[in-house]
């Protein structure tokens, strides 16, 4: 059984711990913003370890839009490479956990629609994109 490899970022690791240990009743928002967060459990593409990545909750029907913003940093988050290598994830949304299939959104029209949903749910995404040359990757997690 692959082992859980906690994030090297303290605030992220602590949010995952609180969110999961409370069964999805605590630690479910982005600090004081009150905006909802989901936890994406994915497989490390190099370590094979279990990674748990909190992301803003952006819904598209029963699907979730996953945005590799990392605050507009110059490099993609490392979980992007995990999802590209293995699209089978679990998404925890509050007390529910769903098995989902993730695909990277390449089609411009679809990406435009989903990006608009993401910015509506979390306006800072628009500002993050202006901070970096890289095109922030967008994935869609659909019910498996
Ligand atoms: N990040 C976003 O990009 N978008 C969001 O909407 C978002 C919301 C959010 C809400 C709450 C919260 O607590 C955090 C939030 N974050 C959001 C931050 C997000 O959870 C990640 O911490 C961030 O995106 C950076 O992702 P990362 O995968 O680069 O994480 C780093 C810090 C990390 O954990 N690195 C590990 C390490 O040991 O250094 C390795 C992680 C990993 O997956 N390694 C792979 C492996 O095989 O295990 C290899 C990856 C590779 O390089 O191929």
CSV table of N, CA, C and O and ligand atoms in Angstrom, one decimal, residues 5-16 27 29-31 35-39 42-58 65-72 75-82 122 125 128 134 136-137, ligand 1:
chain,number,residue,atom,x,y,z
A,5,UNK,N,2.4,10.8,1.6
A,5,UNK,CA,3.6,11.7,1.7
A,5,UNK,C,3.0,13.1,1.9
A,5,UNK,O,2.6,13.8,0.9
A,6,UNK,N,3.1,13.7,3.1
A,6,UNK,CA,2.5,15.0,3.4
A,6,UNK,C,3.2,16.1,2.6
A,6,UNK,O,4.4,16.0,2.3
A,7,UNK,N,2.5,17.2,2.4
A,7,UNK,CA,3.0,18.3,1.7
A,7,UNK,C,4.2,18.9,2.5
A,7,UNK,O,4.2,18.8,3.7
A,8,UNK,N,5.2,19.4,1.7
A,8,UNK,CA,6.3,20.1,2.4
A,8,UNK,C,5.9,21.5,2.9
A,8,UNK,O,6.7,22.1,3.5
A,9,UNK,N,4.7,21.9,2.5
A,9,UNK,CA,4.2,23.2,2.9
A,9,UNK,C,3.4,23.1,4.2
A,9,UNK,O,2.3,22.5,4.2
A,10,UNK,N,3.8,23.7,5.3
A,10,UNK,CA,3.1,23.5,6.6
A,10,UNK,C,1.6,23.8,6.6
A,10,UNK,O,0.8,23.0,7.0
A,11,UNK,N,1.3,25.0,6.0
A,11,UNK,CA,-0.1,25.4,6.1
A,11,UNK,C,-1.0,24.4,5.3
A,11,UNK,O,-2.1,24.1,5.6
A,12,UNK,N,-0.4,23.9,4.2
A,12,UNK,CA,-1.1,22.9,3.4
A,12,UNK,C,-1.3,21.6,4.1
A,12,UNK,O,-2.4,21.1,4.2
A,13,UNK,N,-0.2,21.1,4.7
A,13,UNK,CA,-0.3,19.9,5.4
A,13,UNK,C,-1.3,19.9,6.6
A,13,UNK,O,-2.1,19.1,6.8
A,14,UNK,N,-1.2,21.1,7.3
A,14,UNK,CA,-2.1,21.2,8.4
A,14,UNK,C,-3.6,21.3,8.0
A,14,UNK,O,-4.5,20.7,8.6
A,15,UNK,N,-3.8,22.0,6.8
A,15,UNK,CA,-5.2,22.0,6.4
A,15,UNK,C,-5.7,20.6,6.0
A,15,UNK,O,-6.8,20.2,6.3
A,16,UNK,N,-4.9,19.9,5.3
A,16,UNK,CA,-5.3,18.5,4.9
A,16,UNK,C,-5.6,17.7,6.2
A,16,UNK,O,-6.6,17.0,6.3
A,27,UNK,N,-11.8,23.0,8.6
A,27,UNK,CA,-10.6,23.2,7.7
A,27,UNK,C,-11.0,23.1,6.3
A,27,UNK,O,-10.3,22.8,5.4
A,29,UNK,N,-12.3,25.6,4.3
A,29,UNK,CA,-12.2,26.9,3.5
A,29,UNK,C,-10.8,27.4,3.5
A,29,UNK,O,-9.9,27.0,4.2
A,30,UNK,N,-10.6,28.3,2.6
A,30,UNK,CA,-9.3,29.0,2.4
A,30,UNK,C,-9.1,30.0,3.5
A,30,UNK,O,-9.7,31.1,3.3
A,31,UNK,N,-8.5,29.7,4.6
A,31,UNK,CA,-8.3,30.6,5.7
A,31,UNK,C,-9.5,31.5,5.9
A,31,UNK,O,-10.7,31.0,5.9
A,35,UNK,N,-14.0,30.8,1.5
A,35,UNK,CA,-14.3,30.2,0.2
A,35,UNK,C,-14.0,28.7,0.3
A,35,UNK,O,-12.9,28.3,0.9
A,36,UNK,N,-14.8,27.8,-0.2
A,36,UNK,CA,-14.7,26.4,-0.1
A,36,UNK,C,-13.5,25.7,-0.8
A,36,UNK,O,-13.2,26.2,-1.9
A,37,UNK,N,-13.0,24.7,-0.1
A,37,UNK,CA,-11.8,24.0,-0.6
A,37,UNK,C,-12.1,22.5,-0.7
A,37,UNK,O,-12.9,22.0,0.1
A,38,UNK,N,-11.5,21.9,-1.7
A,38,UNK,CA,-11.7,20.4,-1.8
A,38,UNK,C,-10.3,19.8,-1.6
A,38,UNK,O,-9.3,20.6,-1.7
A,39,UNK,N,-10.2,18.5,-1.4
A,39,UNK,CA,-8.9,17.8,-1.3
A,39,UNK,C,-8.8,16.8,-2.4
A,39,UNK,O,-9.7,16.0,-2.5
A,42,UNK,N,-4.0,12.3,-5.0
A,42,UNK,CA,-3.4,11.9,-6.3
A,42,UNK,C,-2.1,11.1,-6.0
A,42,UNK,O,-1.6,11.1,-4.8
A,43,UNK,N,-1.6,10.5,-7.0
A,43,UNK,CA,-0.4,9.6,-6.9
A,43,UNK,C,0.8,10.3,-7.4
A,43,UNK,O,0.9,10.7,-8.5
A,44,UNK,N,1.9,10.3,-6.5
A,44,UNK,CA,3.1,11.0,-6.9
A,44,UNK,C,3.7,10.3,-8.2
A,44,UNK,O,3.9,9.0,-8.1
A,45,UNK,N,4.0,11.0,-9.2
A,45,UNK,CA,4.4,10.3,-10.5
A,45,UNK,C,5.9,9.9,-10.4
A,45,UNK,O,6.3,9.1,-11.2
A,46,UNK,N,6.6,10.4,-9.4
A,46,UNK,CA,8.0,9.9,-9.2
A,46,UNK,C,8.1,9.0,-8.0
A,46,UNK,O,8.7,7.9,-8.1
A,47,UNK,N,7.4,9.4,-6.9
A,47,UNK,CA,7.6,8.6,-5.7
A,47,UNK,C,6.5,7.4,-5.6
A,47,UNK,O,6.7,6.5,-4.8
A,48,UNK,N,5.4,7.6,-6.3
A,48,UNK,CA,4.4,6.6,-6.2
A,48,UNK,C,3.6,6.8,-4.9
A,48,UNK,O,2.7,6.0,-4.6
A,49,UNK,N,4.0,7.8,-4.1
A,49,UNK,CA,3.3,8.1,-2.9
A,49,UNK,C,2.0,8.7,-3.0
A,49,UNK,O,1.6,9.2,-4.1
A,50,UNK,N,1.2,8.7,-1.9
A,50,UNK,CA,-0.1,9.3,-1.9
A,50,UNK,C,0.0,10.8,-1.6
A,50,UNK,O,0.6,11.1,-0.6
A,51,UNK,N,-0.5,11.6,-2.5
A,51,UNK,CA,-0.4,13.1,-2.2
A,51,UNK,C,-1.8,13.6,-2.0
A,51,UNK,O,-2.7,13.2,-2.7
A,52,UNK,N,-1.9,14.5,-1.1
A,52,UNK,CA,-3.3,15.2,-0.9
A,52,UNK,C,-3.1,16.7,-1.1
A,52,UNK,O,-2.4,17.3,-0.3
A,53,UNK,N,-3.8,17.2,-2.1
A,53,UNK,CA,-3.7,18.5,-2.5
A,53,UNK,C,-5.0,19.3,-2.3
A,53,UNK,O,-5.9,19.1,-3.0
A,54,UNK,N,-5.0,20.3,-1.4
A,54,UNK,CA,-6.2,21.2,-1.3
A,54,UNK,C,-6.2,22.1,-2.5
A,54,UNK,O,-5.2,22.7,-2.9
A,55,UNK,N,-7.4,22.3,-3.1
A,55,UNK,CA,-7.6,23.2,-4.2
A,55,UNK,C,-8.9,24.0,-3.9
A,55,UNK,O,-9.8,23.5,-3.2
A,56,UNK,N,-9.1,25.1,-4.5
A,56,UNK,CA,-10.4,25.8,-4.4
A,56,UNK,C,-11.4,25.0,-5.1
A,56,UNK,O,-11.2,24.3,-6.1
A,57,UNK,N,-12.7,25.0,-4.5
A,57,UNK,CA,-13.7,24.2,-5.1
A,57,UNK,C,-14.4,25.0,-6.2
A,57,UNK,O,-14.9,26.1,-6.0
A,58,UNK,N,-14.2,24.5,-7.4
A,58,UNK,CA,-14.9,25.1,-8.6
A,58,UNK,C,-15.7,24.0,-9.3
A,58,UNK,O,-15.2,23.0,-9.8
A,65,UNK,N,-13.3,21.7,-11.4
A,65,UNK,CA,-12.3,22.3,-12.2
A,65,UNK,C,-11.1,22.5,-11.3
A,65,UNK,O,-11.2,23.1,-10.2
A,66,UNK,N,-9.9,21.9,-11.7
A,66,UNK,CA,-8.7,22.0,-10.9
A,66,UNK,C,-7.7,22.9,-11.6
A,66,UNK,O,-7.4,22.7,-12.7
A,67,UNK,N,-7.3,23.9,-10.8
A,67,UNK,CA,-6.5,25.0,-11.4
A,67,UNK,C,-5.1,25.0,-10.8
A,67,UNK,O,-4.9,25.2,-9.6
A,68,UNK,N,-4.1,24.8,-11.7
A,68,UNK,CA,-2.7,24.7,-11.3
A,68,UNK,C,-2.0,26.1,-11.1
A,68,UNK,O,-1.0,26.4,-11.7
A,69,UNK,N,-2.6,26.9,-10.3
A,69,UNK,CA,-2.2,28.3,-10.2
A,69,UNK,C,-0.9,28.5,-9.4
A,69,UNK,O,0.0,29.2,-9.7
A,70,UNK,N,-0.9,27.9,-8.2
A,70,UNK,CA,0.2,28.0,-7.2
A,70,UNK,C,0.5,29.5,-7.1
A,70,UNK,O,1.7,29.9,-7.2
A,71,UNK,N,-0.5,30.3,-6.9
A,71,UNK,CA,-0.3,31.8,-6.6
A,71,UNK,C,0.4,32.5,-7.8
A,71,UNK,O,0.9,33.6,-7.6
A,72,UNK,N,0.4,31.9,-9.0
A,72,UNK,CA,1.0,32.6,-10.1
A,72,UNK,C,2.5,32.4,-10.1
A,72,UNK,O,3.3,33.2,-10.8
A,75,UNK,N,6.6,28.4,-11.9
A,75,UNK,CA,6.6,26.9,-12.2
A,75,UNK,C,5.2,26.3,-11.9
A,75,UNK,O,4.6,26.7,-10.9
A,76,UNK,N,4.8,25.3,-12.6
A,76,UNK,CA,3.6,24.6,-12.3
A,76,UNK,C,3.8,23.9,-10.9
A,76,UNK,O,4.9,23.5,-10.6
A,77,UNK,N,2.6,23.8,-10.2
A,77,UNK,CA,2.7,22.9,-9.0
A,77,UNK,C,3.1,21.5,-9.4
A,77,UNK,O,2.8,21.1,-10.5
A,78,UNK,N,3.7,20.8,-8.5
A,78,UNK,CA,4.2,19.4,-8.8
A,78,UNK,C,3.0,18.5,-9.0
A,78,UNK,O,3.1,17.5,-9.8
A,79,UNK,N,1.9,18.7,-8.4
A,79,UNK,CA,0.7,17.8,-8.5
A,79,UNK,C,0.2,17.8,-10.0
A,79,UNK,O,-0.4,16.8,-10.5
A,80,UNK,N,0.5,18.9,-10.7
A,80,UNK,CA,0.2,18.9,-12.2
A,80,UNK,C,0.8,17.7,-12.9
A,80,UNK,O,0.1,17.0,-13.7
A,81,UNK,N,2.0,17.4,-12.6
A,81,UNK,CA,2.7,16.3,-13.2
A,81,UNK,C,2.1,14.9,-12.8
A,81,UNK,O,2.1,14.0,-13.5
A,82,UNK,N,1.6,14.9,-11.5
A,82,UNK,CA,1.0,13.7,-11.0
A,82,UNK,C,-0.3,13.4,-11.8
A,82,UNK,O,-0.5,12.3,-12.3
A,122,UNK,N,-13.2,32.0,-7.6
A,122,UNK,CA,-12.0,32.4,-6.9
A,122,UNK,C,-11.3,33.5,-7.7
A,122,UNK,O,-10.4,33.2,-8.5
A,125,UNK,N,-7.6,34.0,-9.2
A,125,UNK,CA,-7.0,33.2,-10.3
A,125,UNK,C,-6.6,34.1,-11.5
A,125,UNK,O,-5.6,34.0,-12.1
A,128,UNK,N,-3.5,35.9,-10.7
A,128,UNK,CA,-2.3,35.0,-10.7
A,128,UNK,C,-1.9,34.8,-12.2
A,128,UNK,O,-0.7,34.8,-12.4
A,134,UNK,N,3.7,31.4,-17.7
A,134,UNK,CA,3.2,30.1,-18.0
A,134,UNK,C,1.7,30.1,-18.1
A,134,UNK,O,1.1,30.9,-17.4
A,136,UNK,N,-1.5,28.8,-17.0
A,136,UNK,CA,-1.9,28.1,-15.8
A,136,UNK,C,-2.8,26.9,-16.3
A,136,UNK,O,-3.8,27.0,-17.0
A,137,UNK,N,-2.3,25.6,-15.9
A,137,UNK,CA,-3.0,24.4,-16.4
A,137,UNK,C,-4.4,24.3,-15.7
A,137,UNK,O,-4.5,24.6,-14.6
B,1,LIG,N1,-2.8,25.5,-5.2
B,1,LIG,C1,-3.2,25.7,-6.5
B,1,LIG,O1,-2.4,25.6,-7.4
B,1,LIG,N2,-4.5,26.1,-6.8
B,1,LIG,C2,-5.5,26.2,-5.9
B,1,LIG,O2,-6.6,26.5,-6.2
B,1,LIG,C3,-5.1,26.0,-4.5
B,1,LIG,C4,-6.0,26.2,-3.4
B,1,LIG,C5,-5.6,25.9,-2.1
B,1,LIG,C6,-6.5,26.0,-1.0
B,1,LIG,C7,-6.1,25.7,0.3
B,1,LIG,C8,-4.7,25.2,0.5
B,1,LIG,O3,-4.3,24.9,1.8
B,1,LIG,C9,-3.8,25.2,-0.5
B,1,LIG,C10,-4.2,25.5,-1.8
B,1,LIG,N3,-3.4,25.4,-2.9
B,1,LIG,C11,-3.7,25.6,-4.2
B,1,LIG,C12,-2.0,24.9,-2.7
B,1,LIG,C13,-1.9,23.4,-3.2
B,1,LIG,O4,-2.5,22.6,-2.2
B,1,LIG,C14,-0.4,23.0,-3.3
B,1,LIG,O5,0.3,23.1,-2.1
B,1,LIG,C15,0.3,23.9,-4.3
B,1,LIG,O6,-0.4,24.0,-5.5
B,1,LIG,C16,1.7,23.4,-4.6
B,1,LIG,O7,1.6,22.1,-5.1
B,1,LIG,P1,2.9,21.1,-5.1
B,1,LIG,O8,2.4,19.8,-5.5
B,1,LIG,O9,4.0,21.8,-5.9
B,1,LIG,O10,3.2,21.0,-3.6
B,1,LIG,C17,4.6,21.1,-3.1
B,1,LIG,C18,4.6,22.1,-2.0
B,1,LIG,C19,4.9,19.7,-2.5
B,1,LIG,O11,4.1,19.2,-1.8
B,1,LIG,N4,6.0,19.2,-3.0
B,1,LIG,C20,6.4,17.9,-2.6
B,1,LIG,C21,7.8,17.9,-2.0
B,1,LIG,O12,8.1,16.9,-1.3
B,1,LIG,O13,8.5,18.9,-2.2
B,1,LIG,C22,6.4,16.9,-3.8
B,1,LIG,C23,5.0,16.8,-4.3
B,1,LIG,C24,4.8,15.8,-5.4
B,1,LIG,O14,3.7,15.5,-5.8
B,1,LIG,N5,5.9,15.1,-5.9
B,1,LIG,C25,5.8,14.1,-6.9
B,1,LIG,C26,5.9,12.7,-6.4
B,1,LIG,O15,6.2,11.8,-7.2
B,1,LIG,O16,5.6,12.5,-5.2
B,1,LIG,C27,6.8,14.4,-8.1
B,1,LIG,C28,6.3,15.7,-8.8
B,1,LIG,C29,7.2,16.0,-10.0
B,1,LIG,O17,8.0,16.9,-9.8
B,1,LIG,O18,7.1,15.3,-11.0
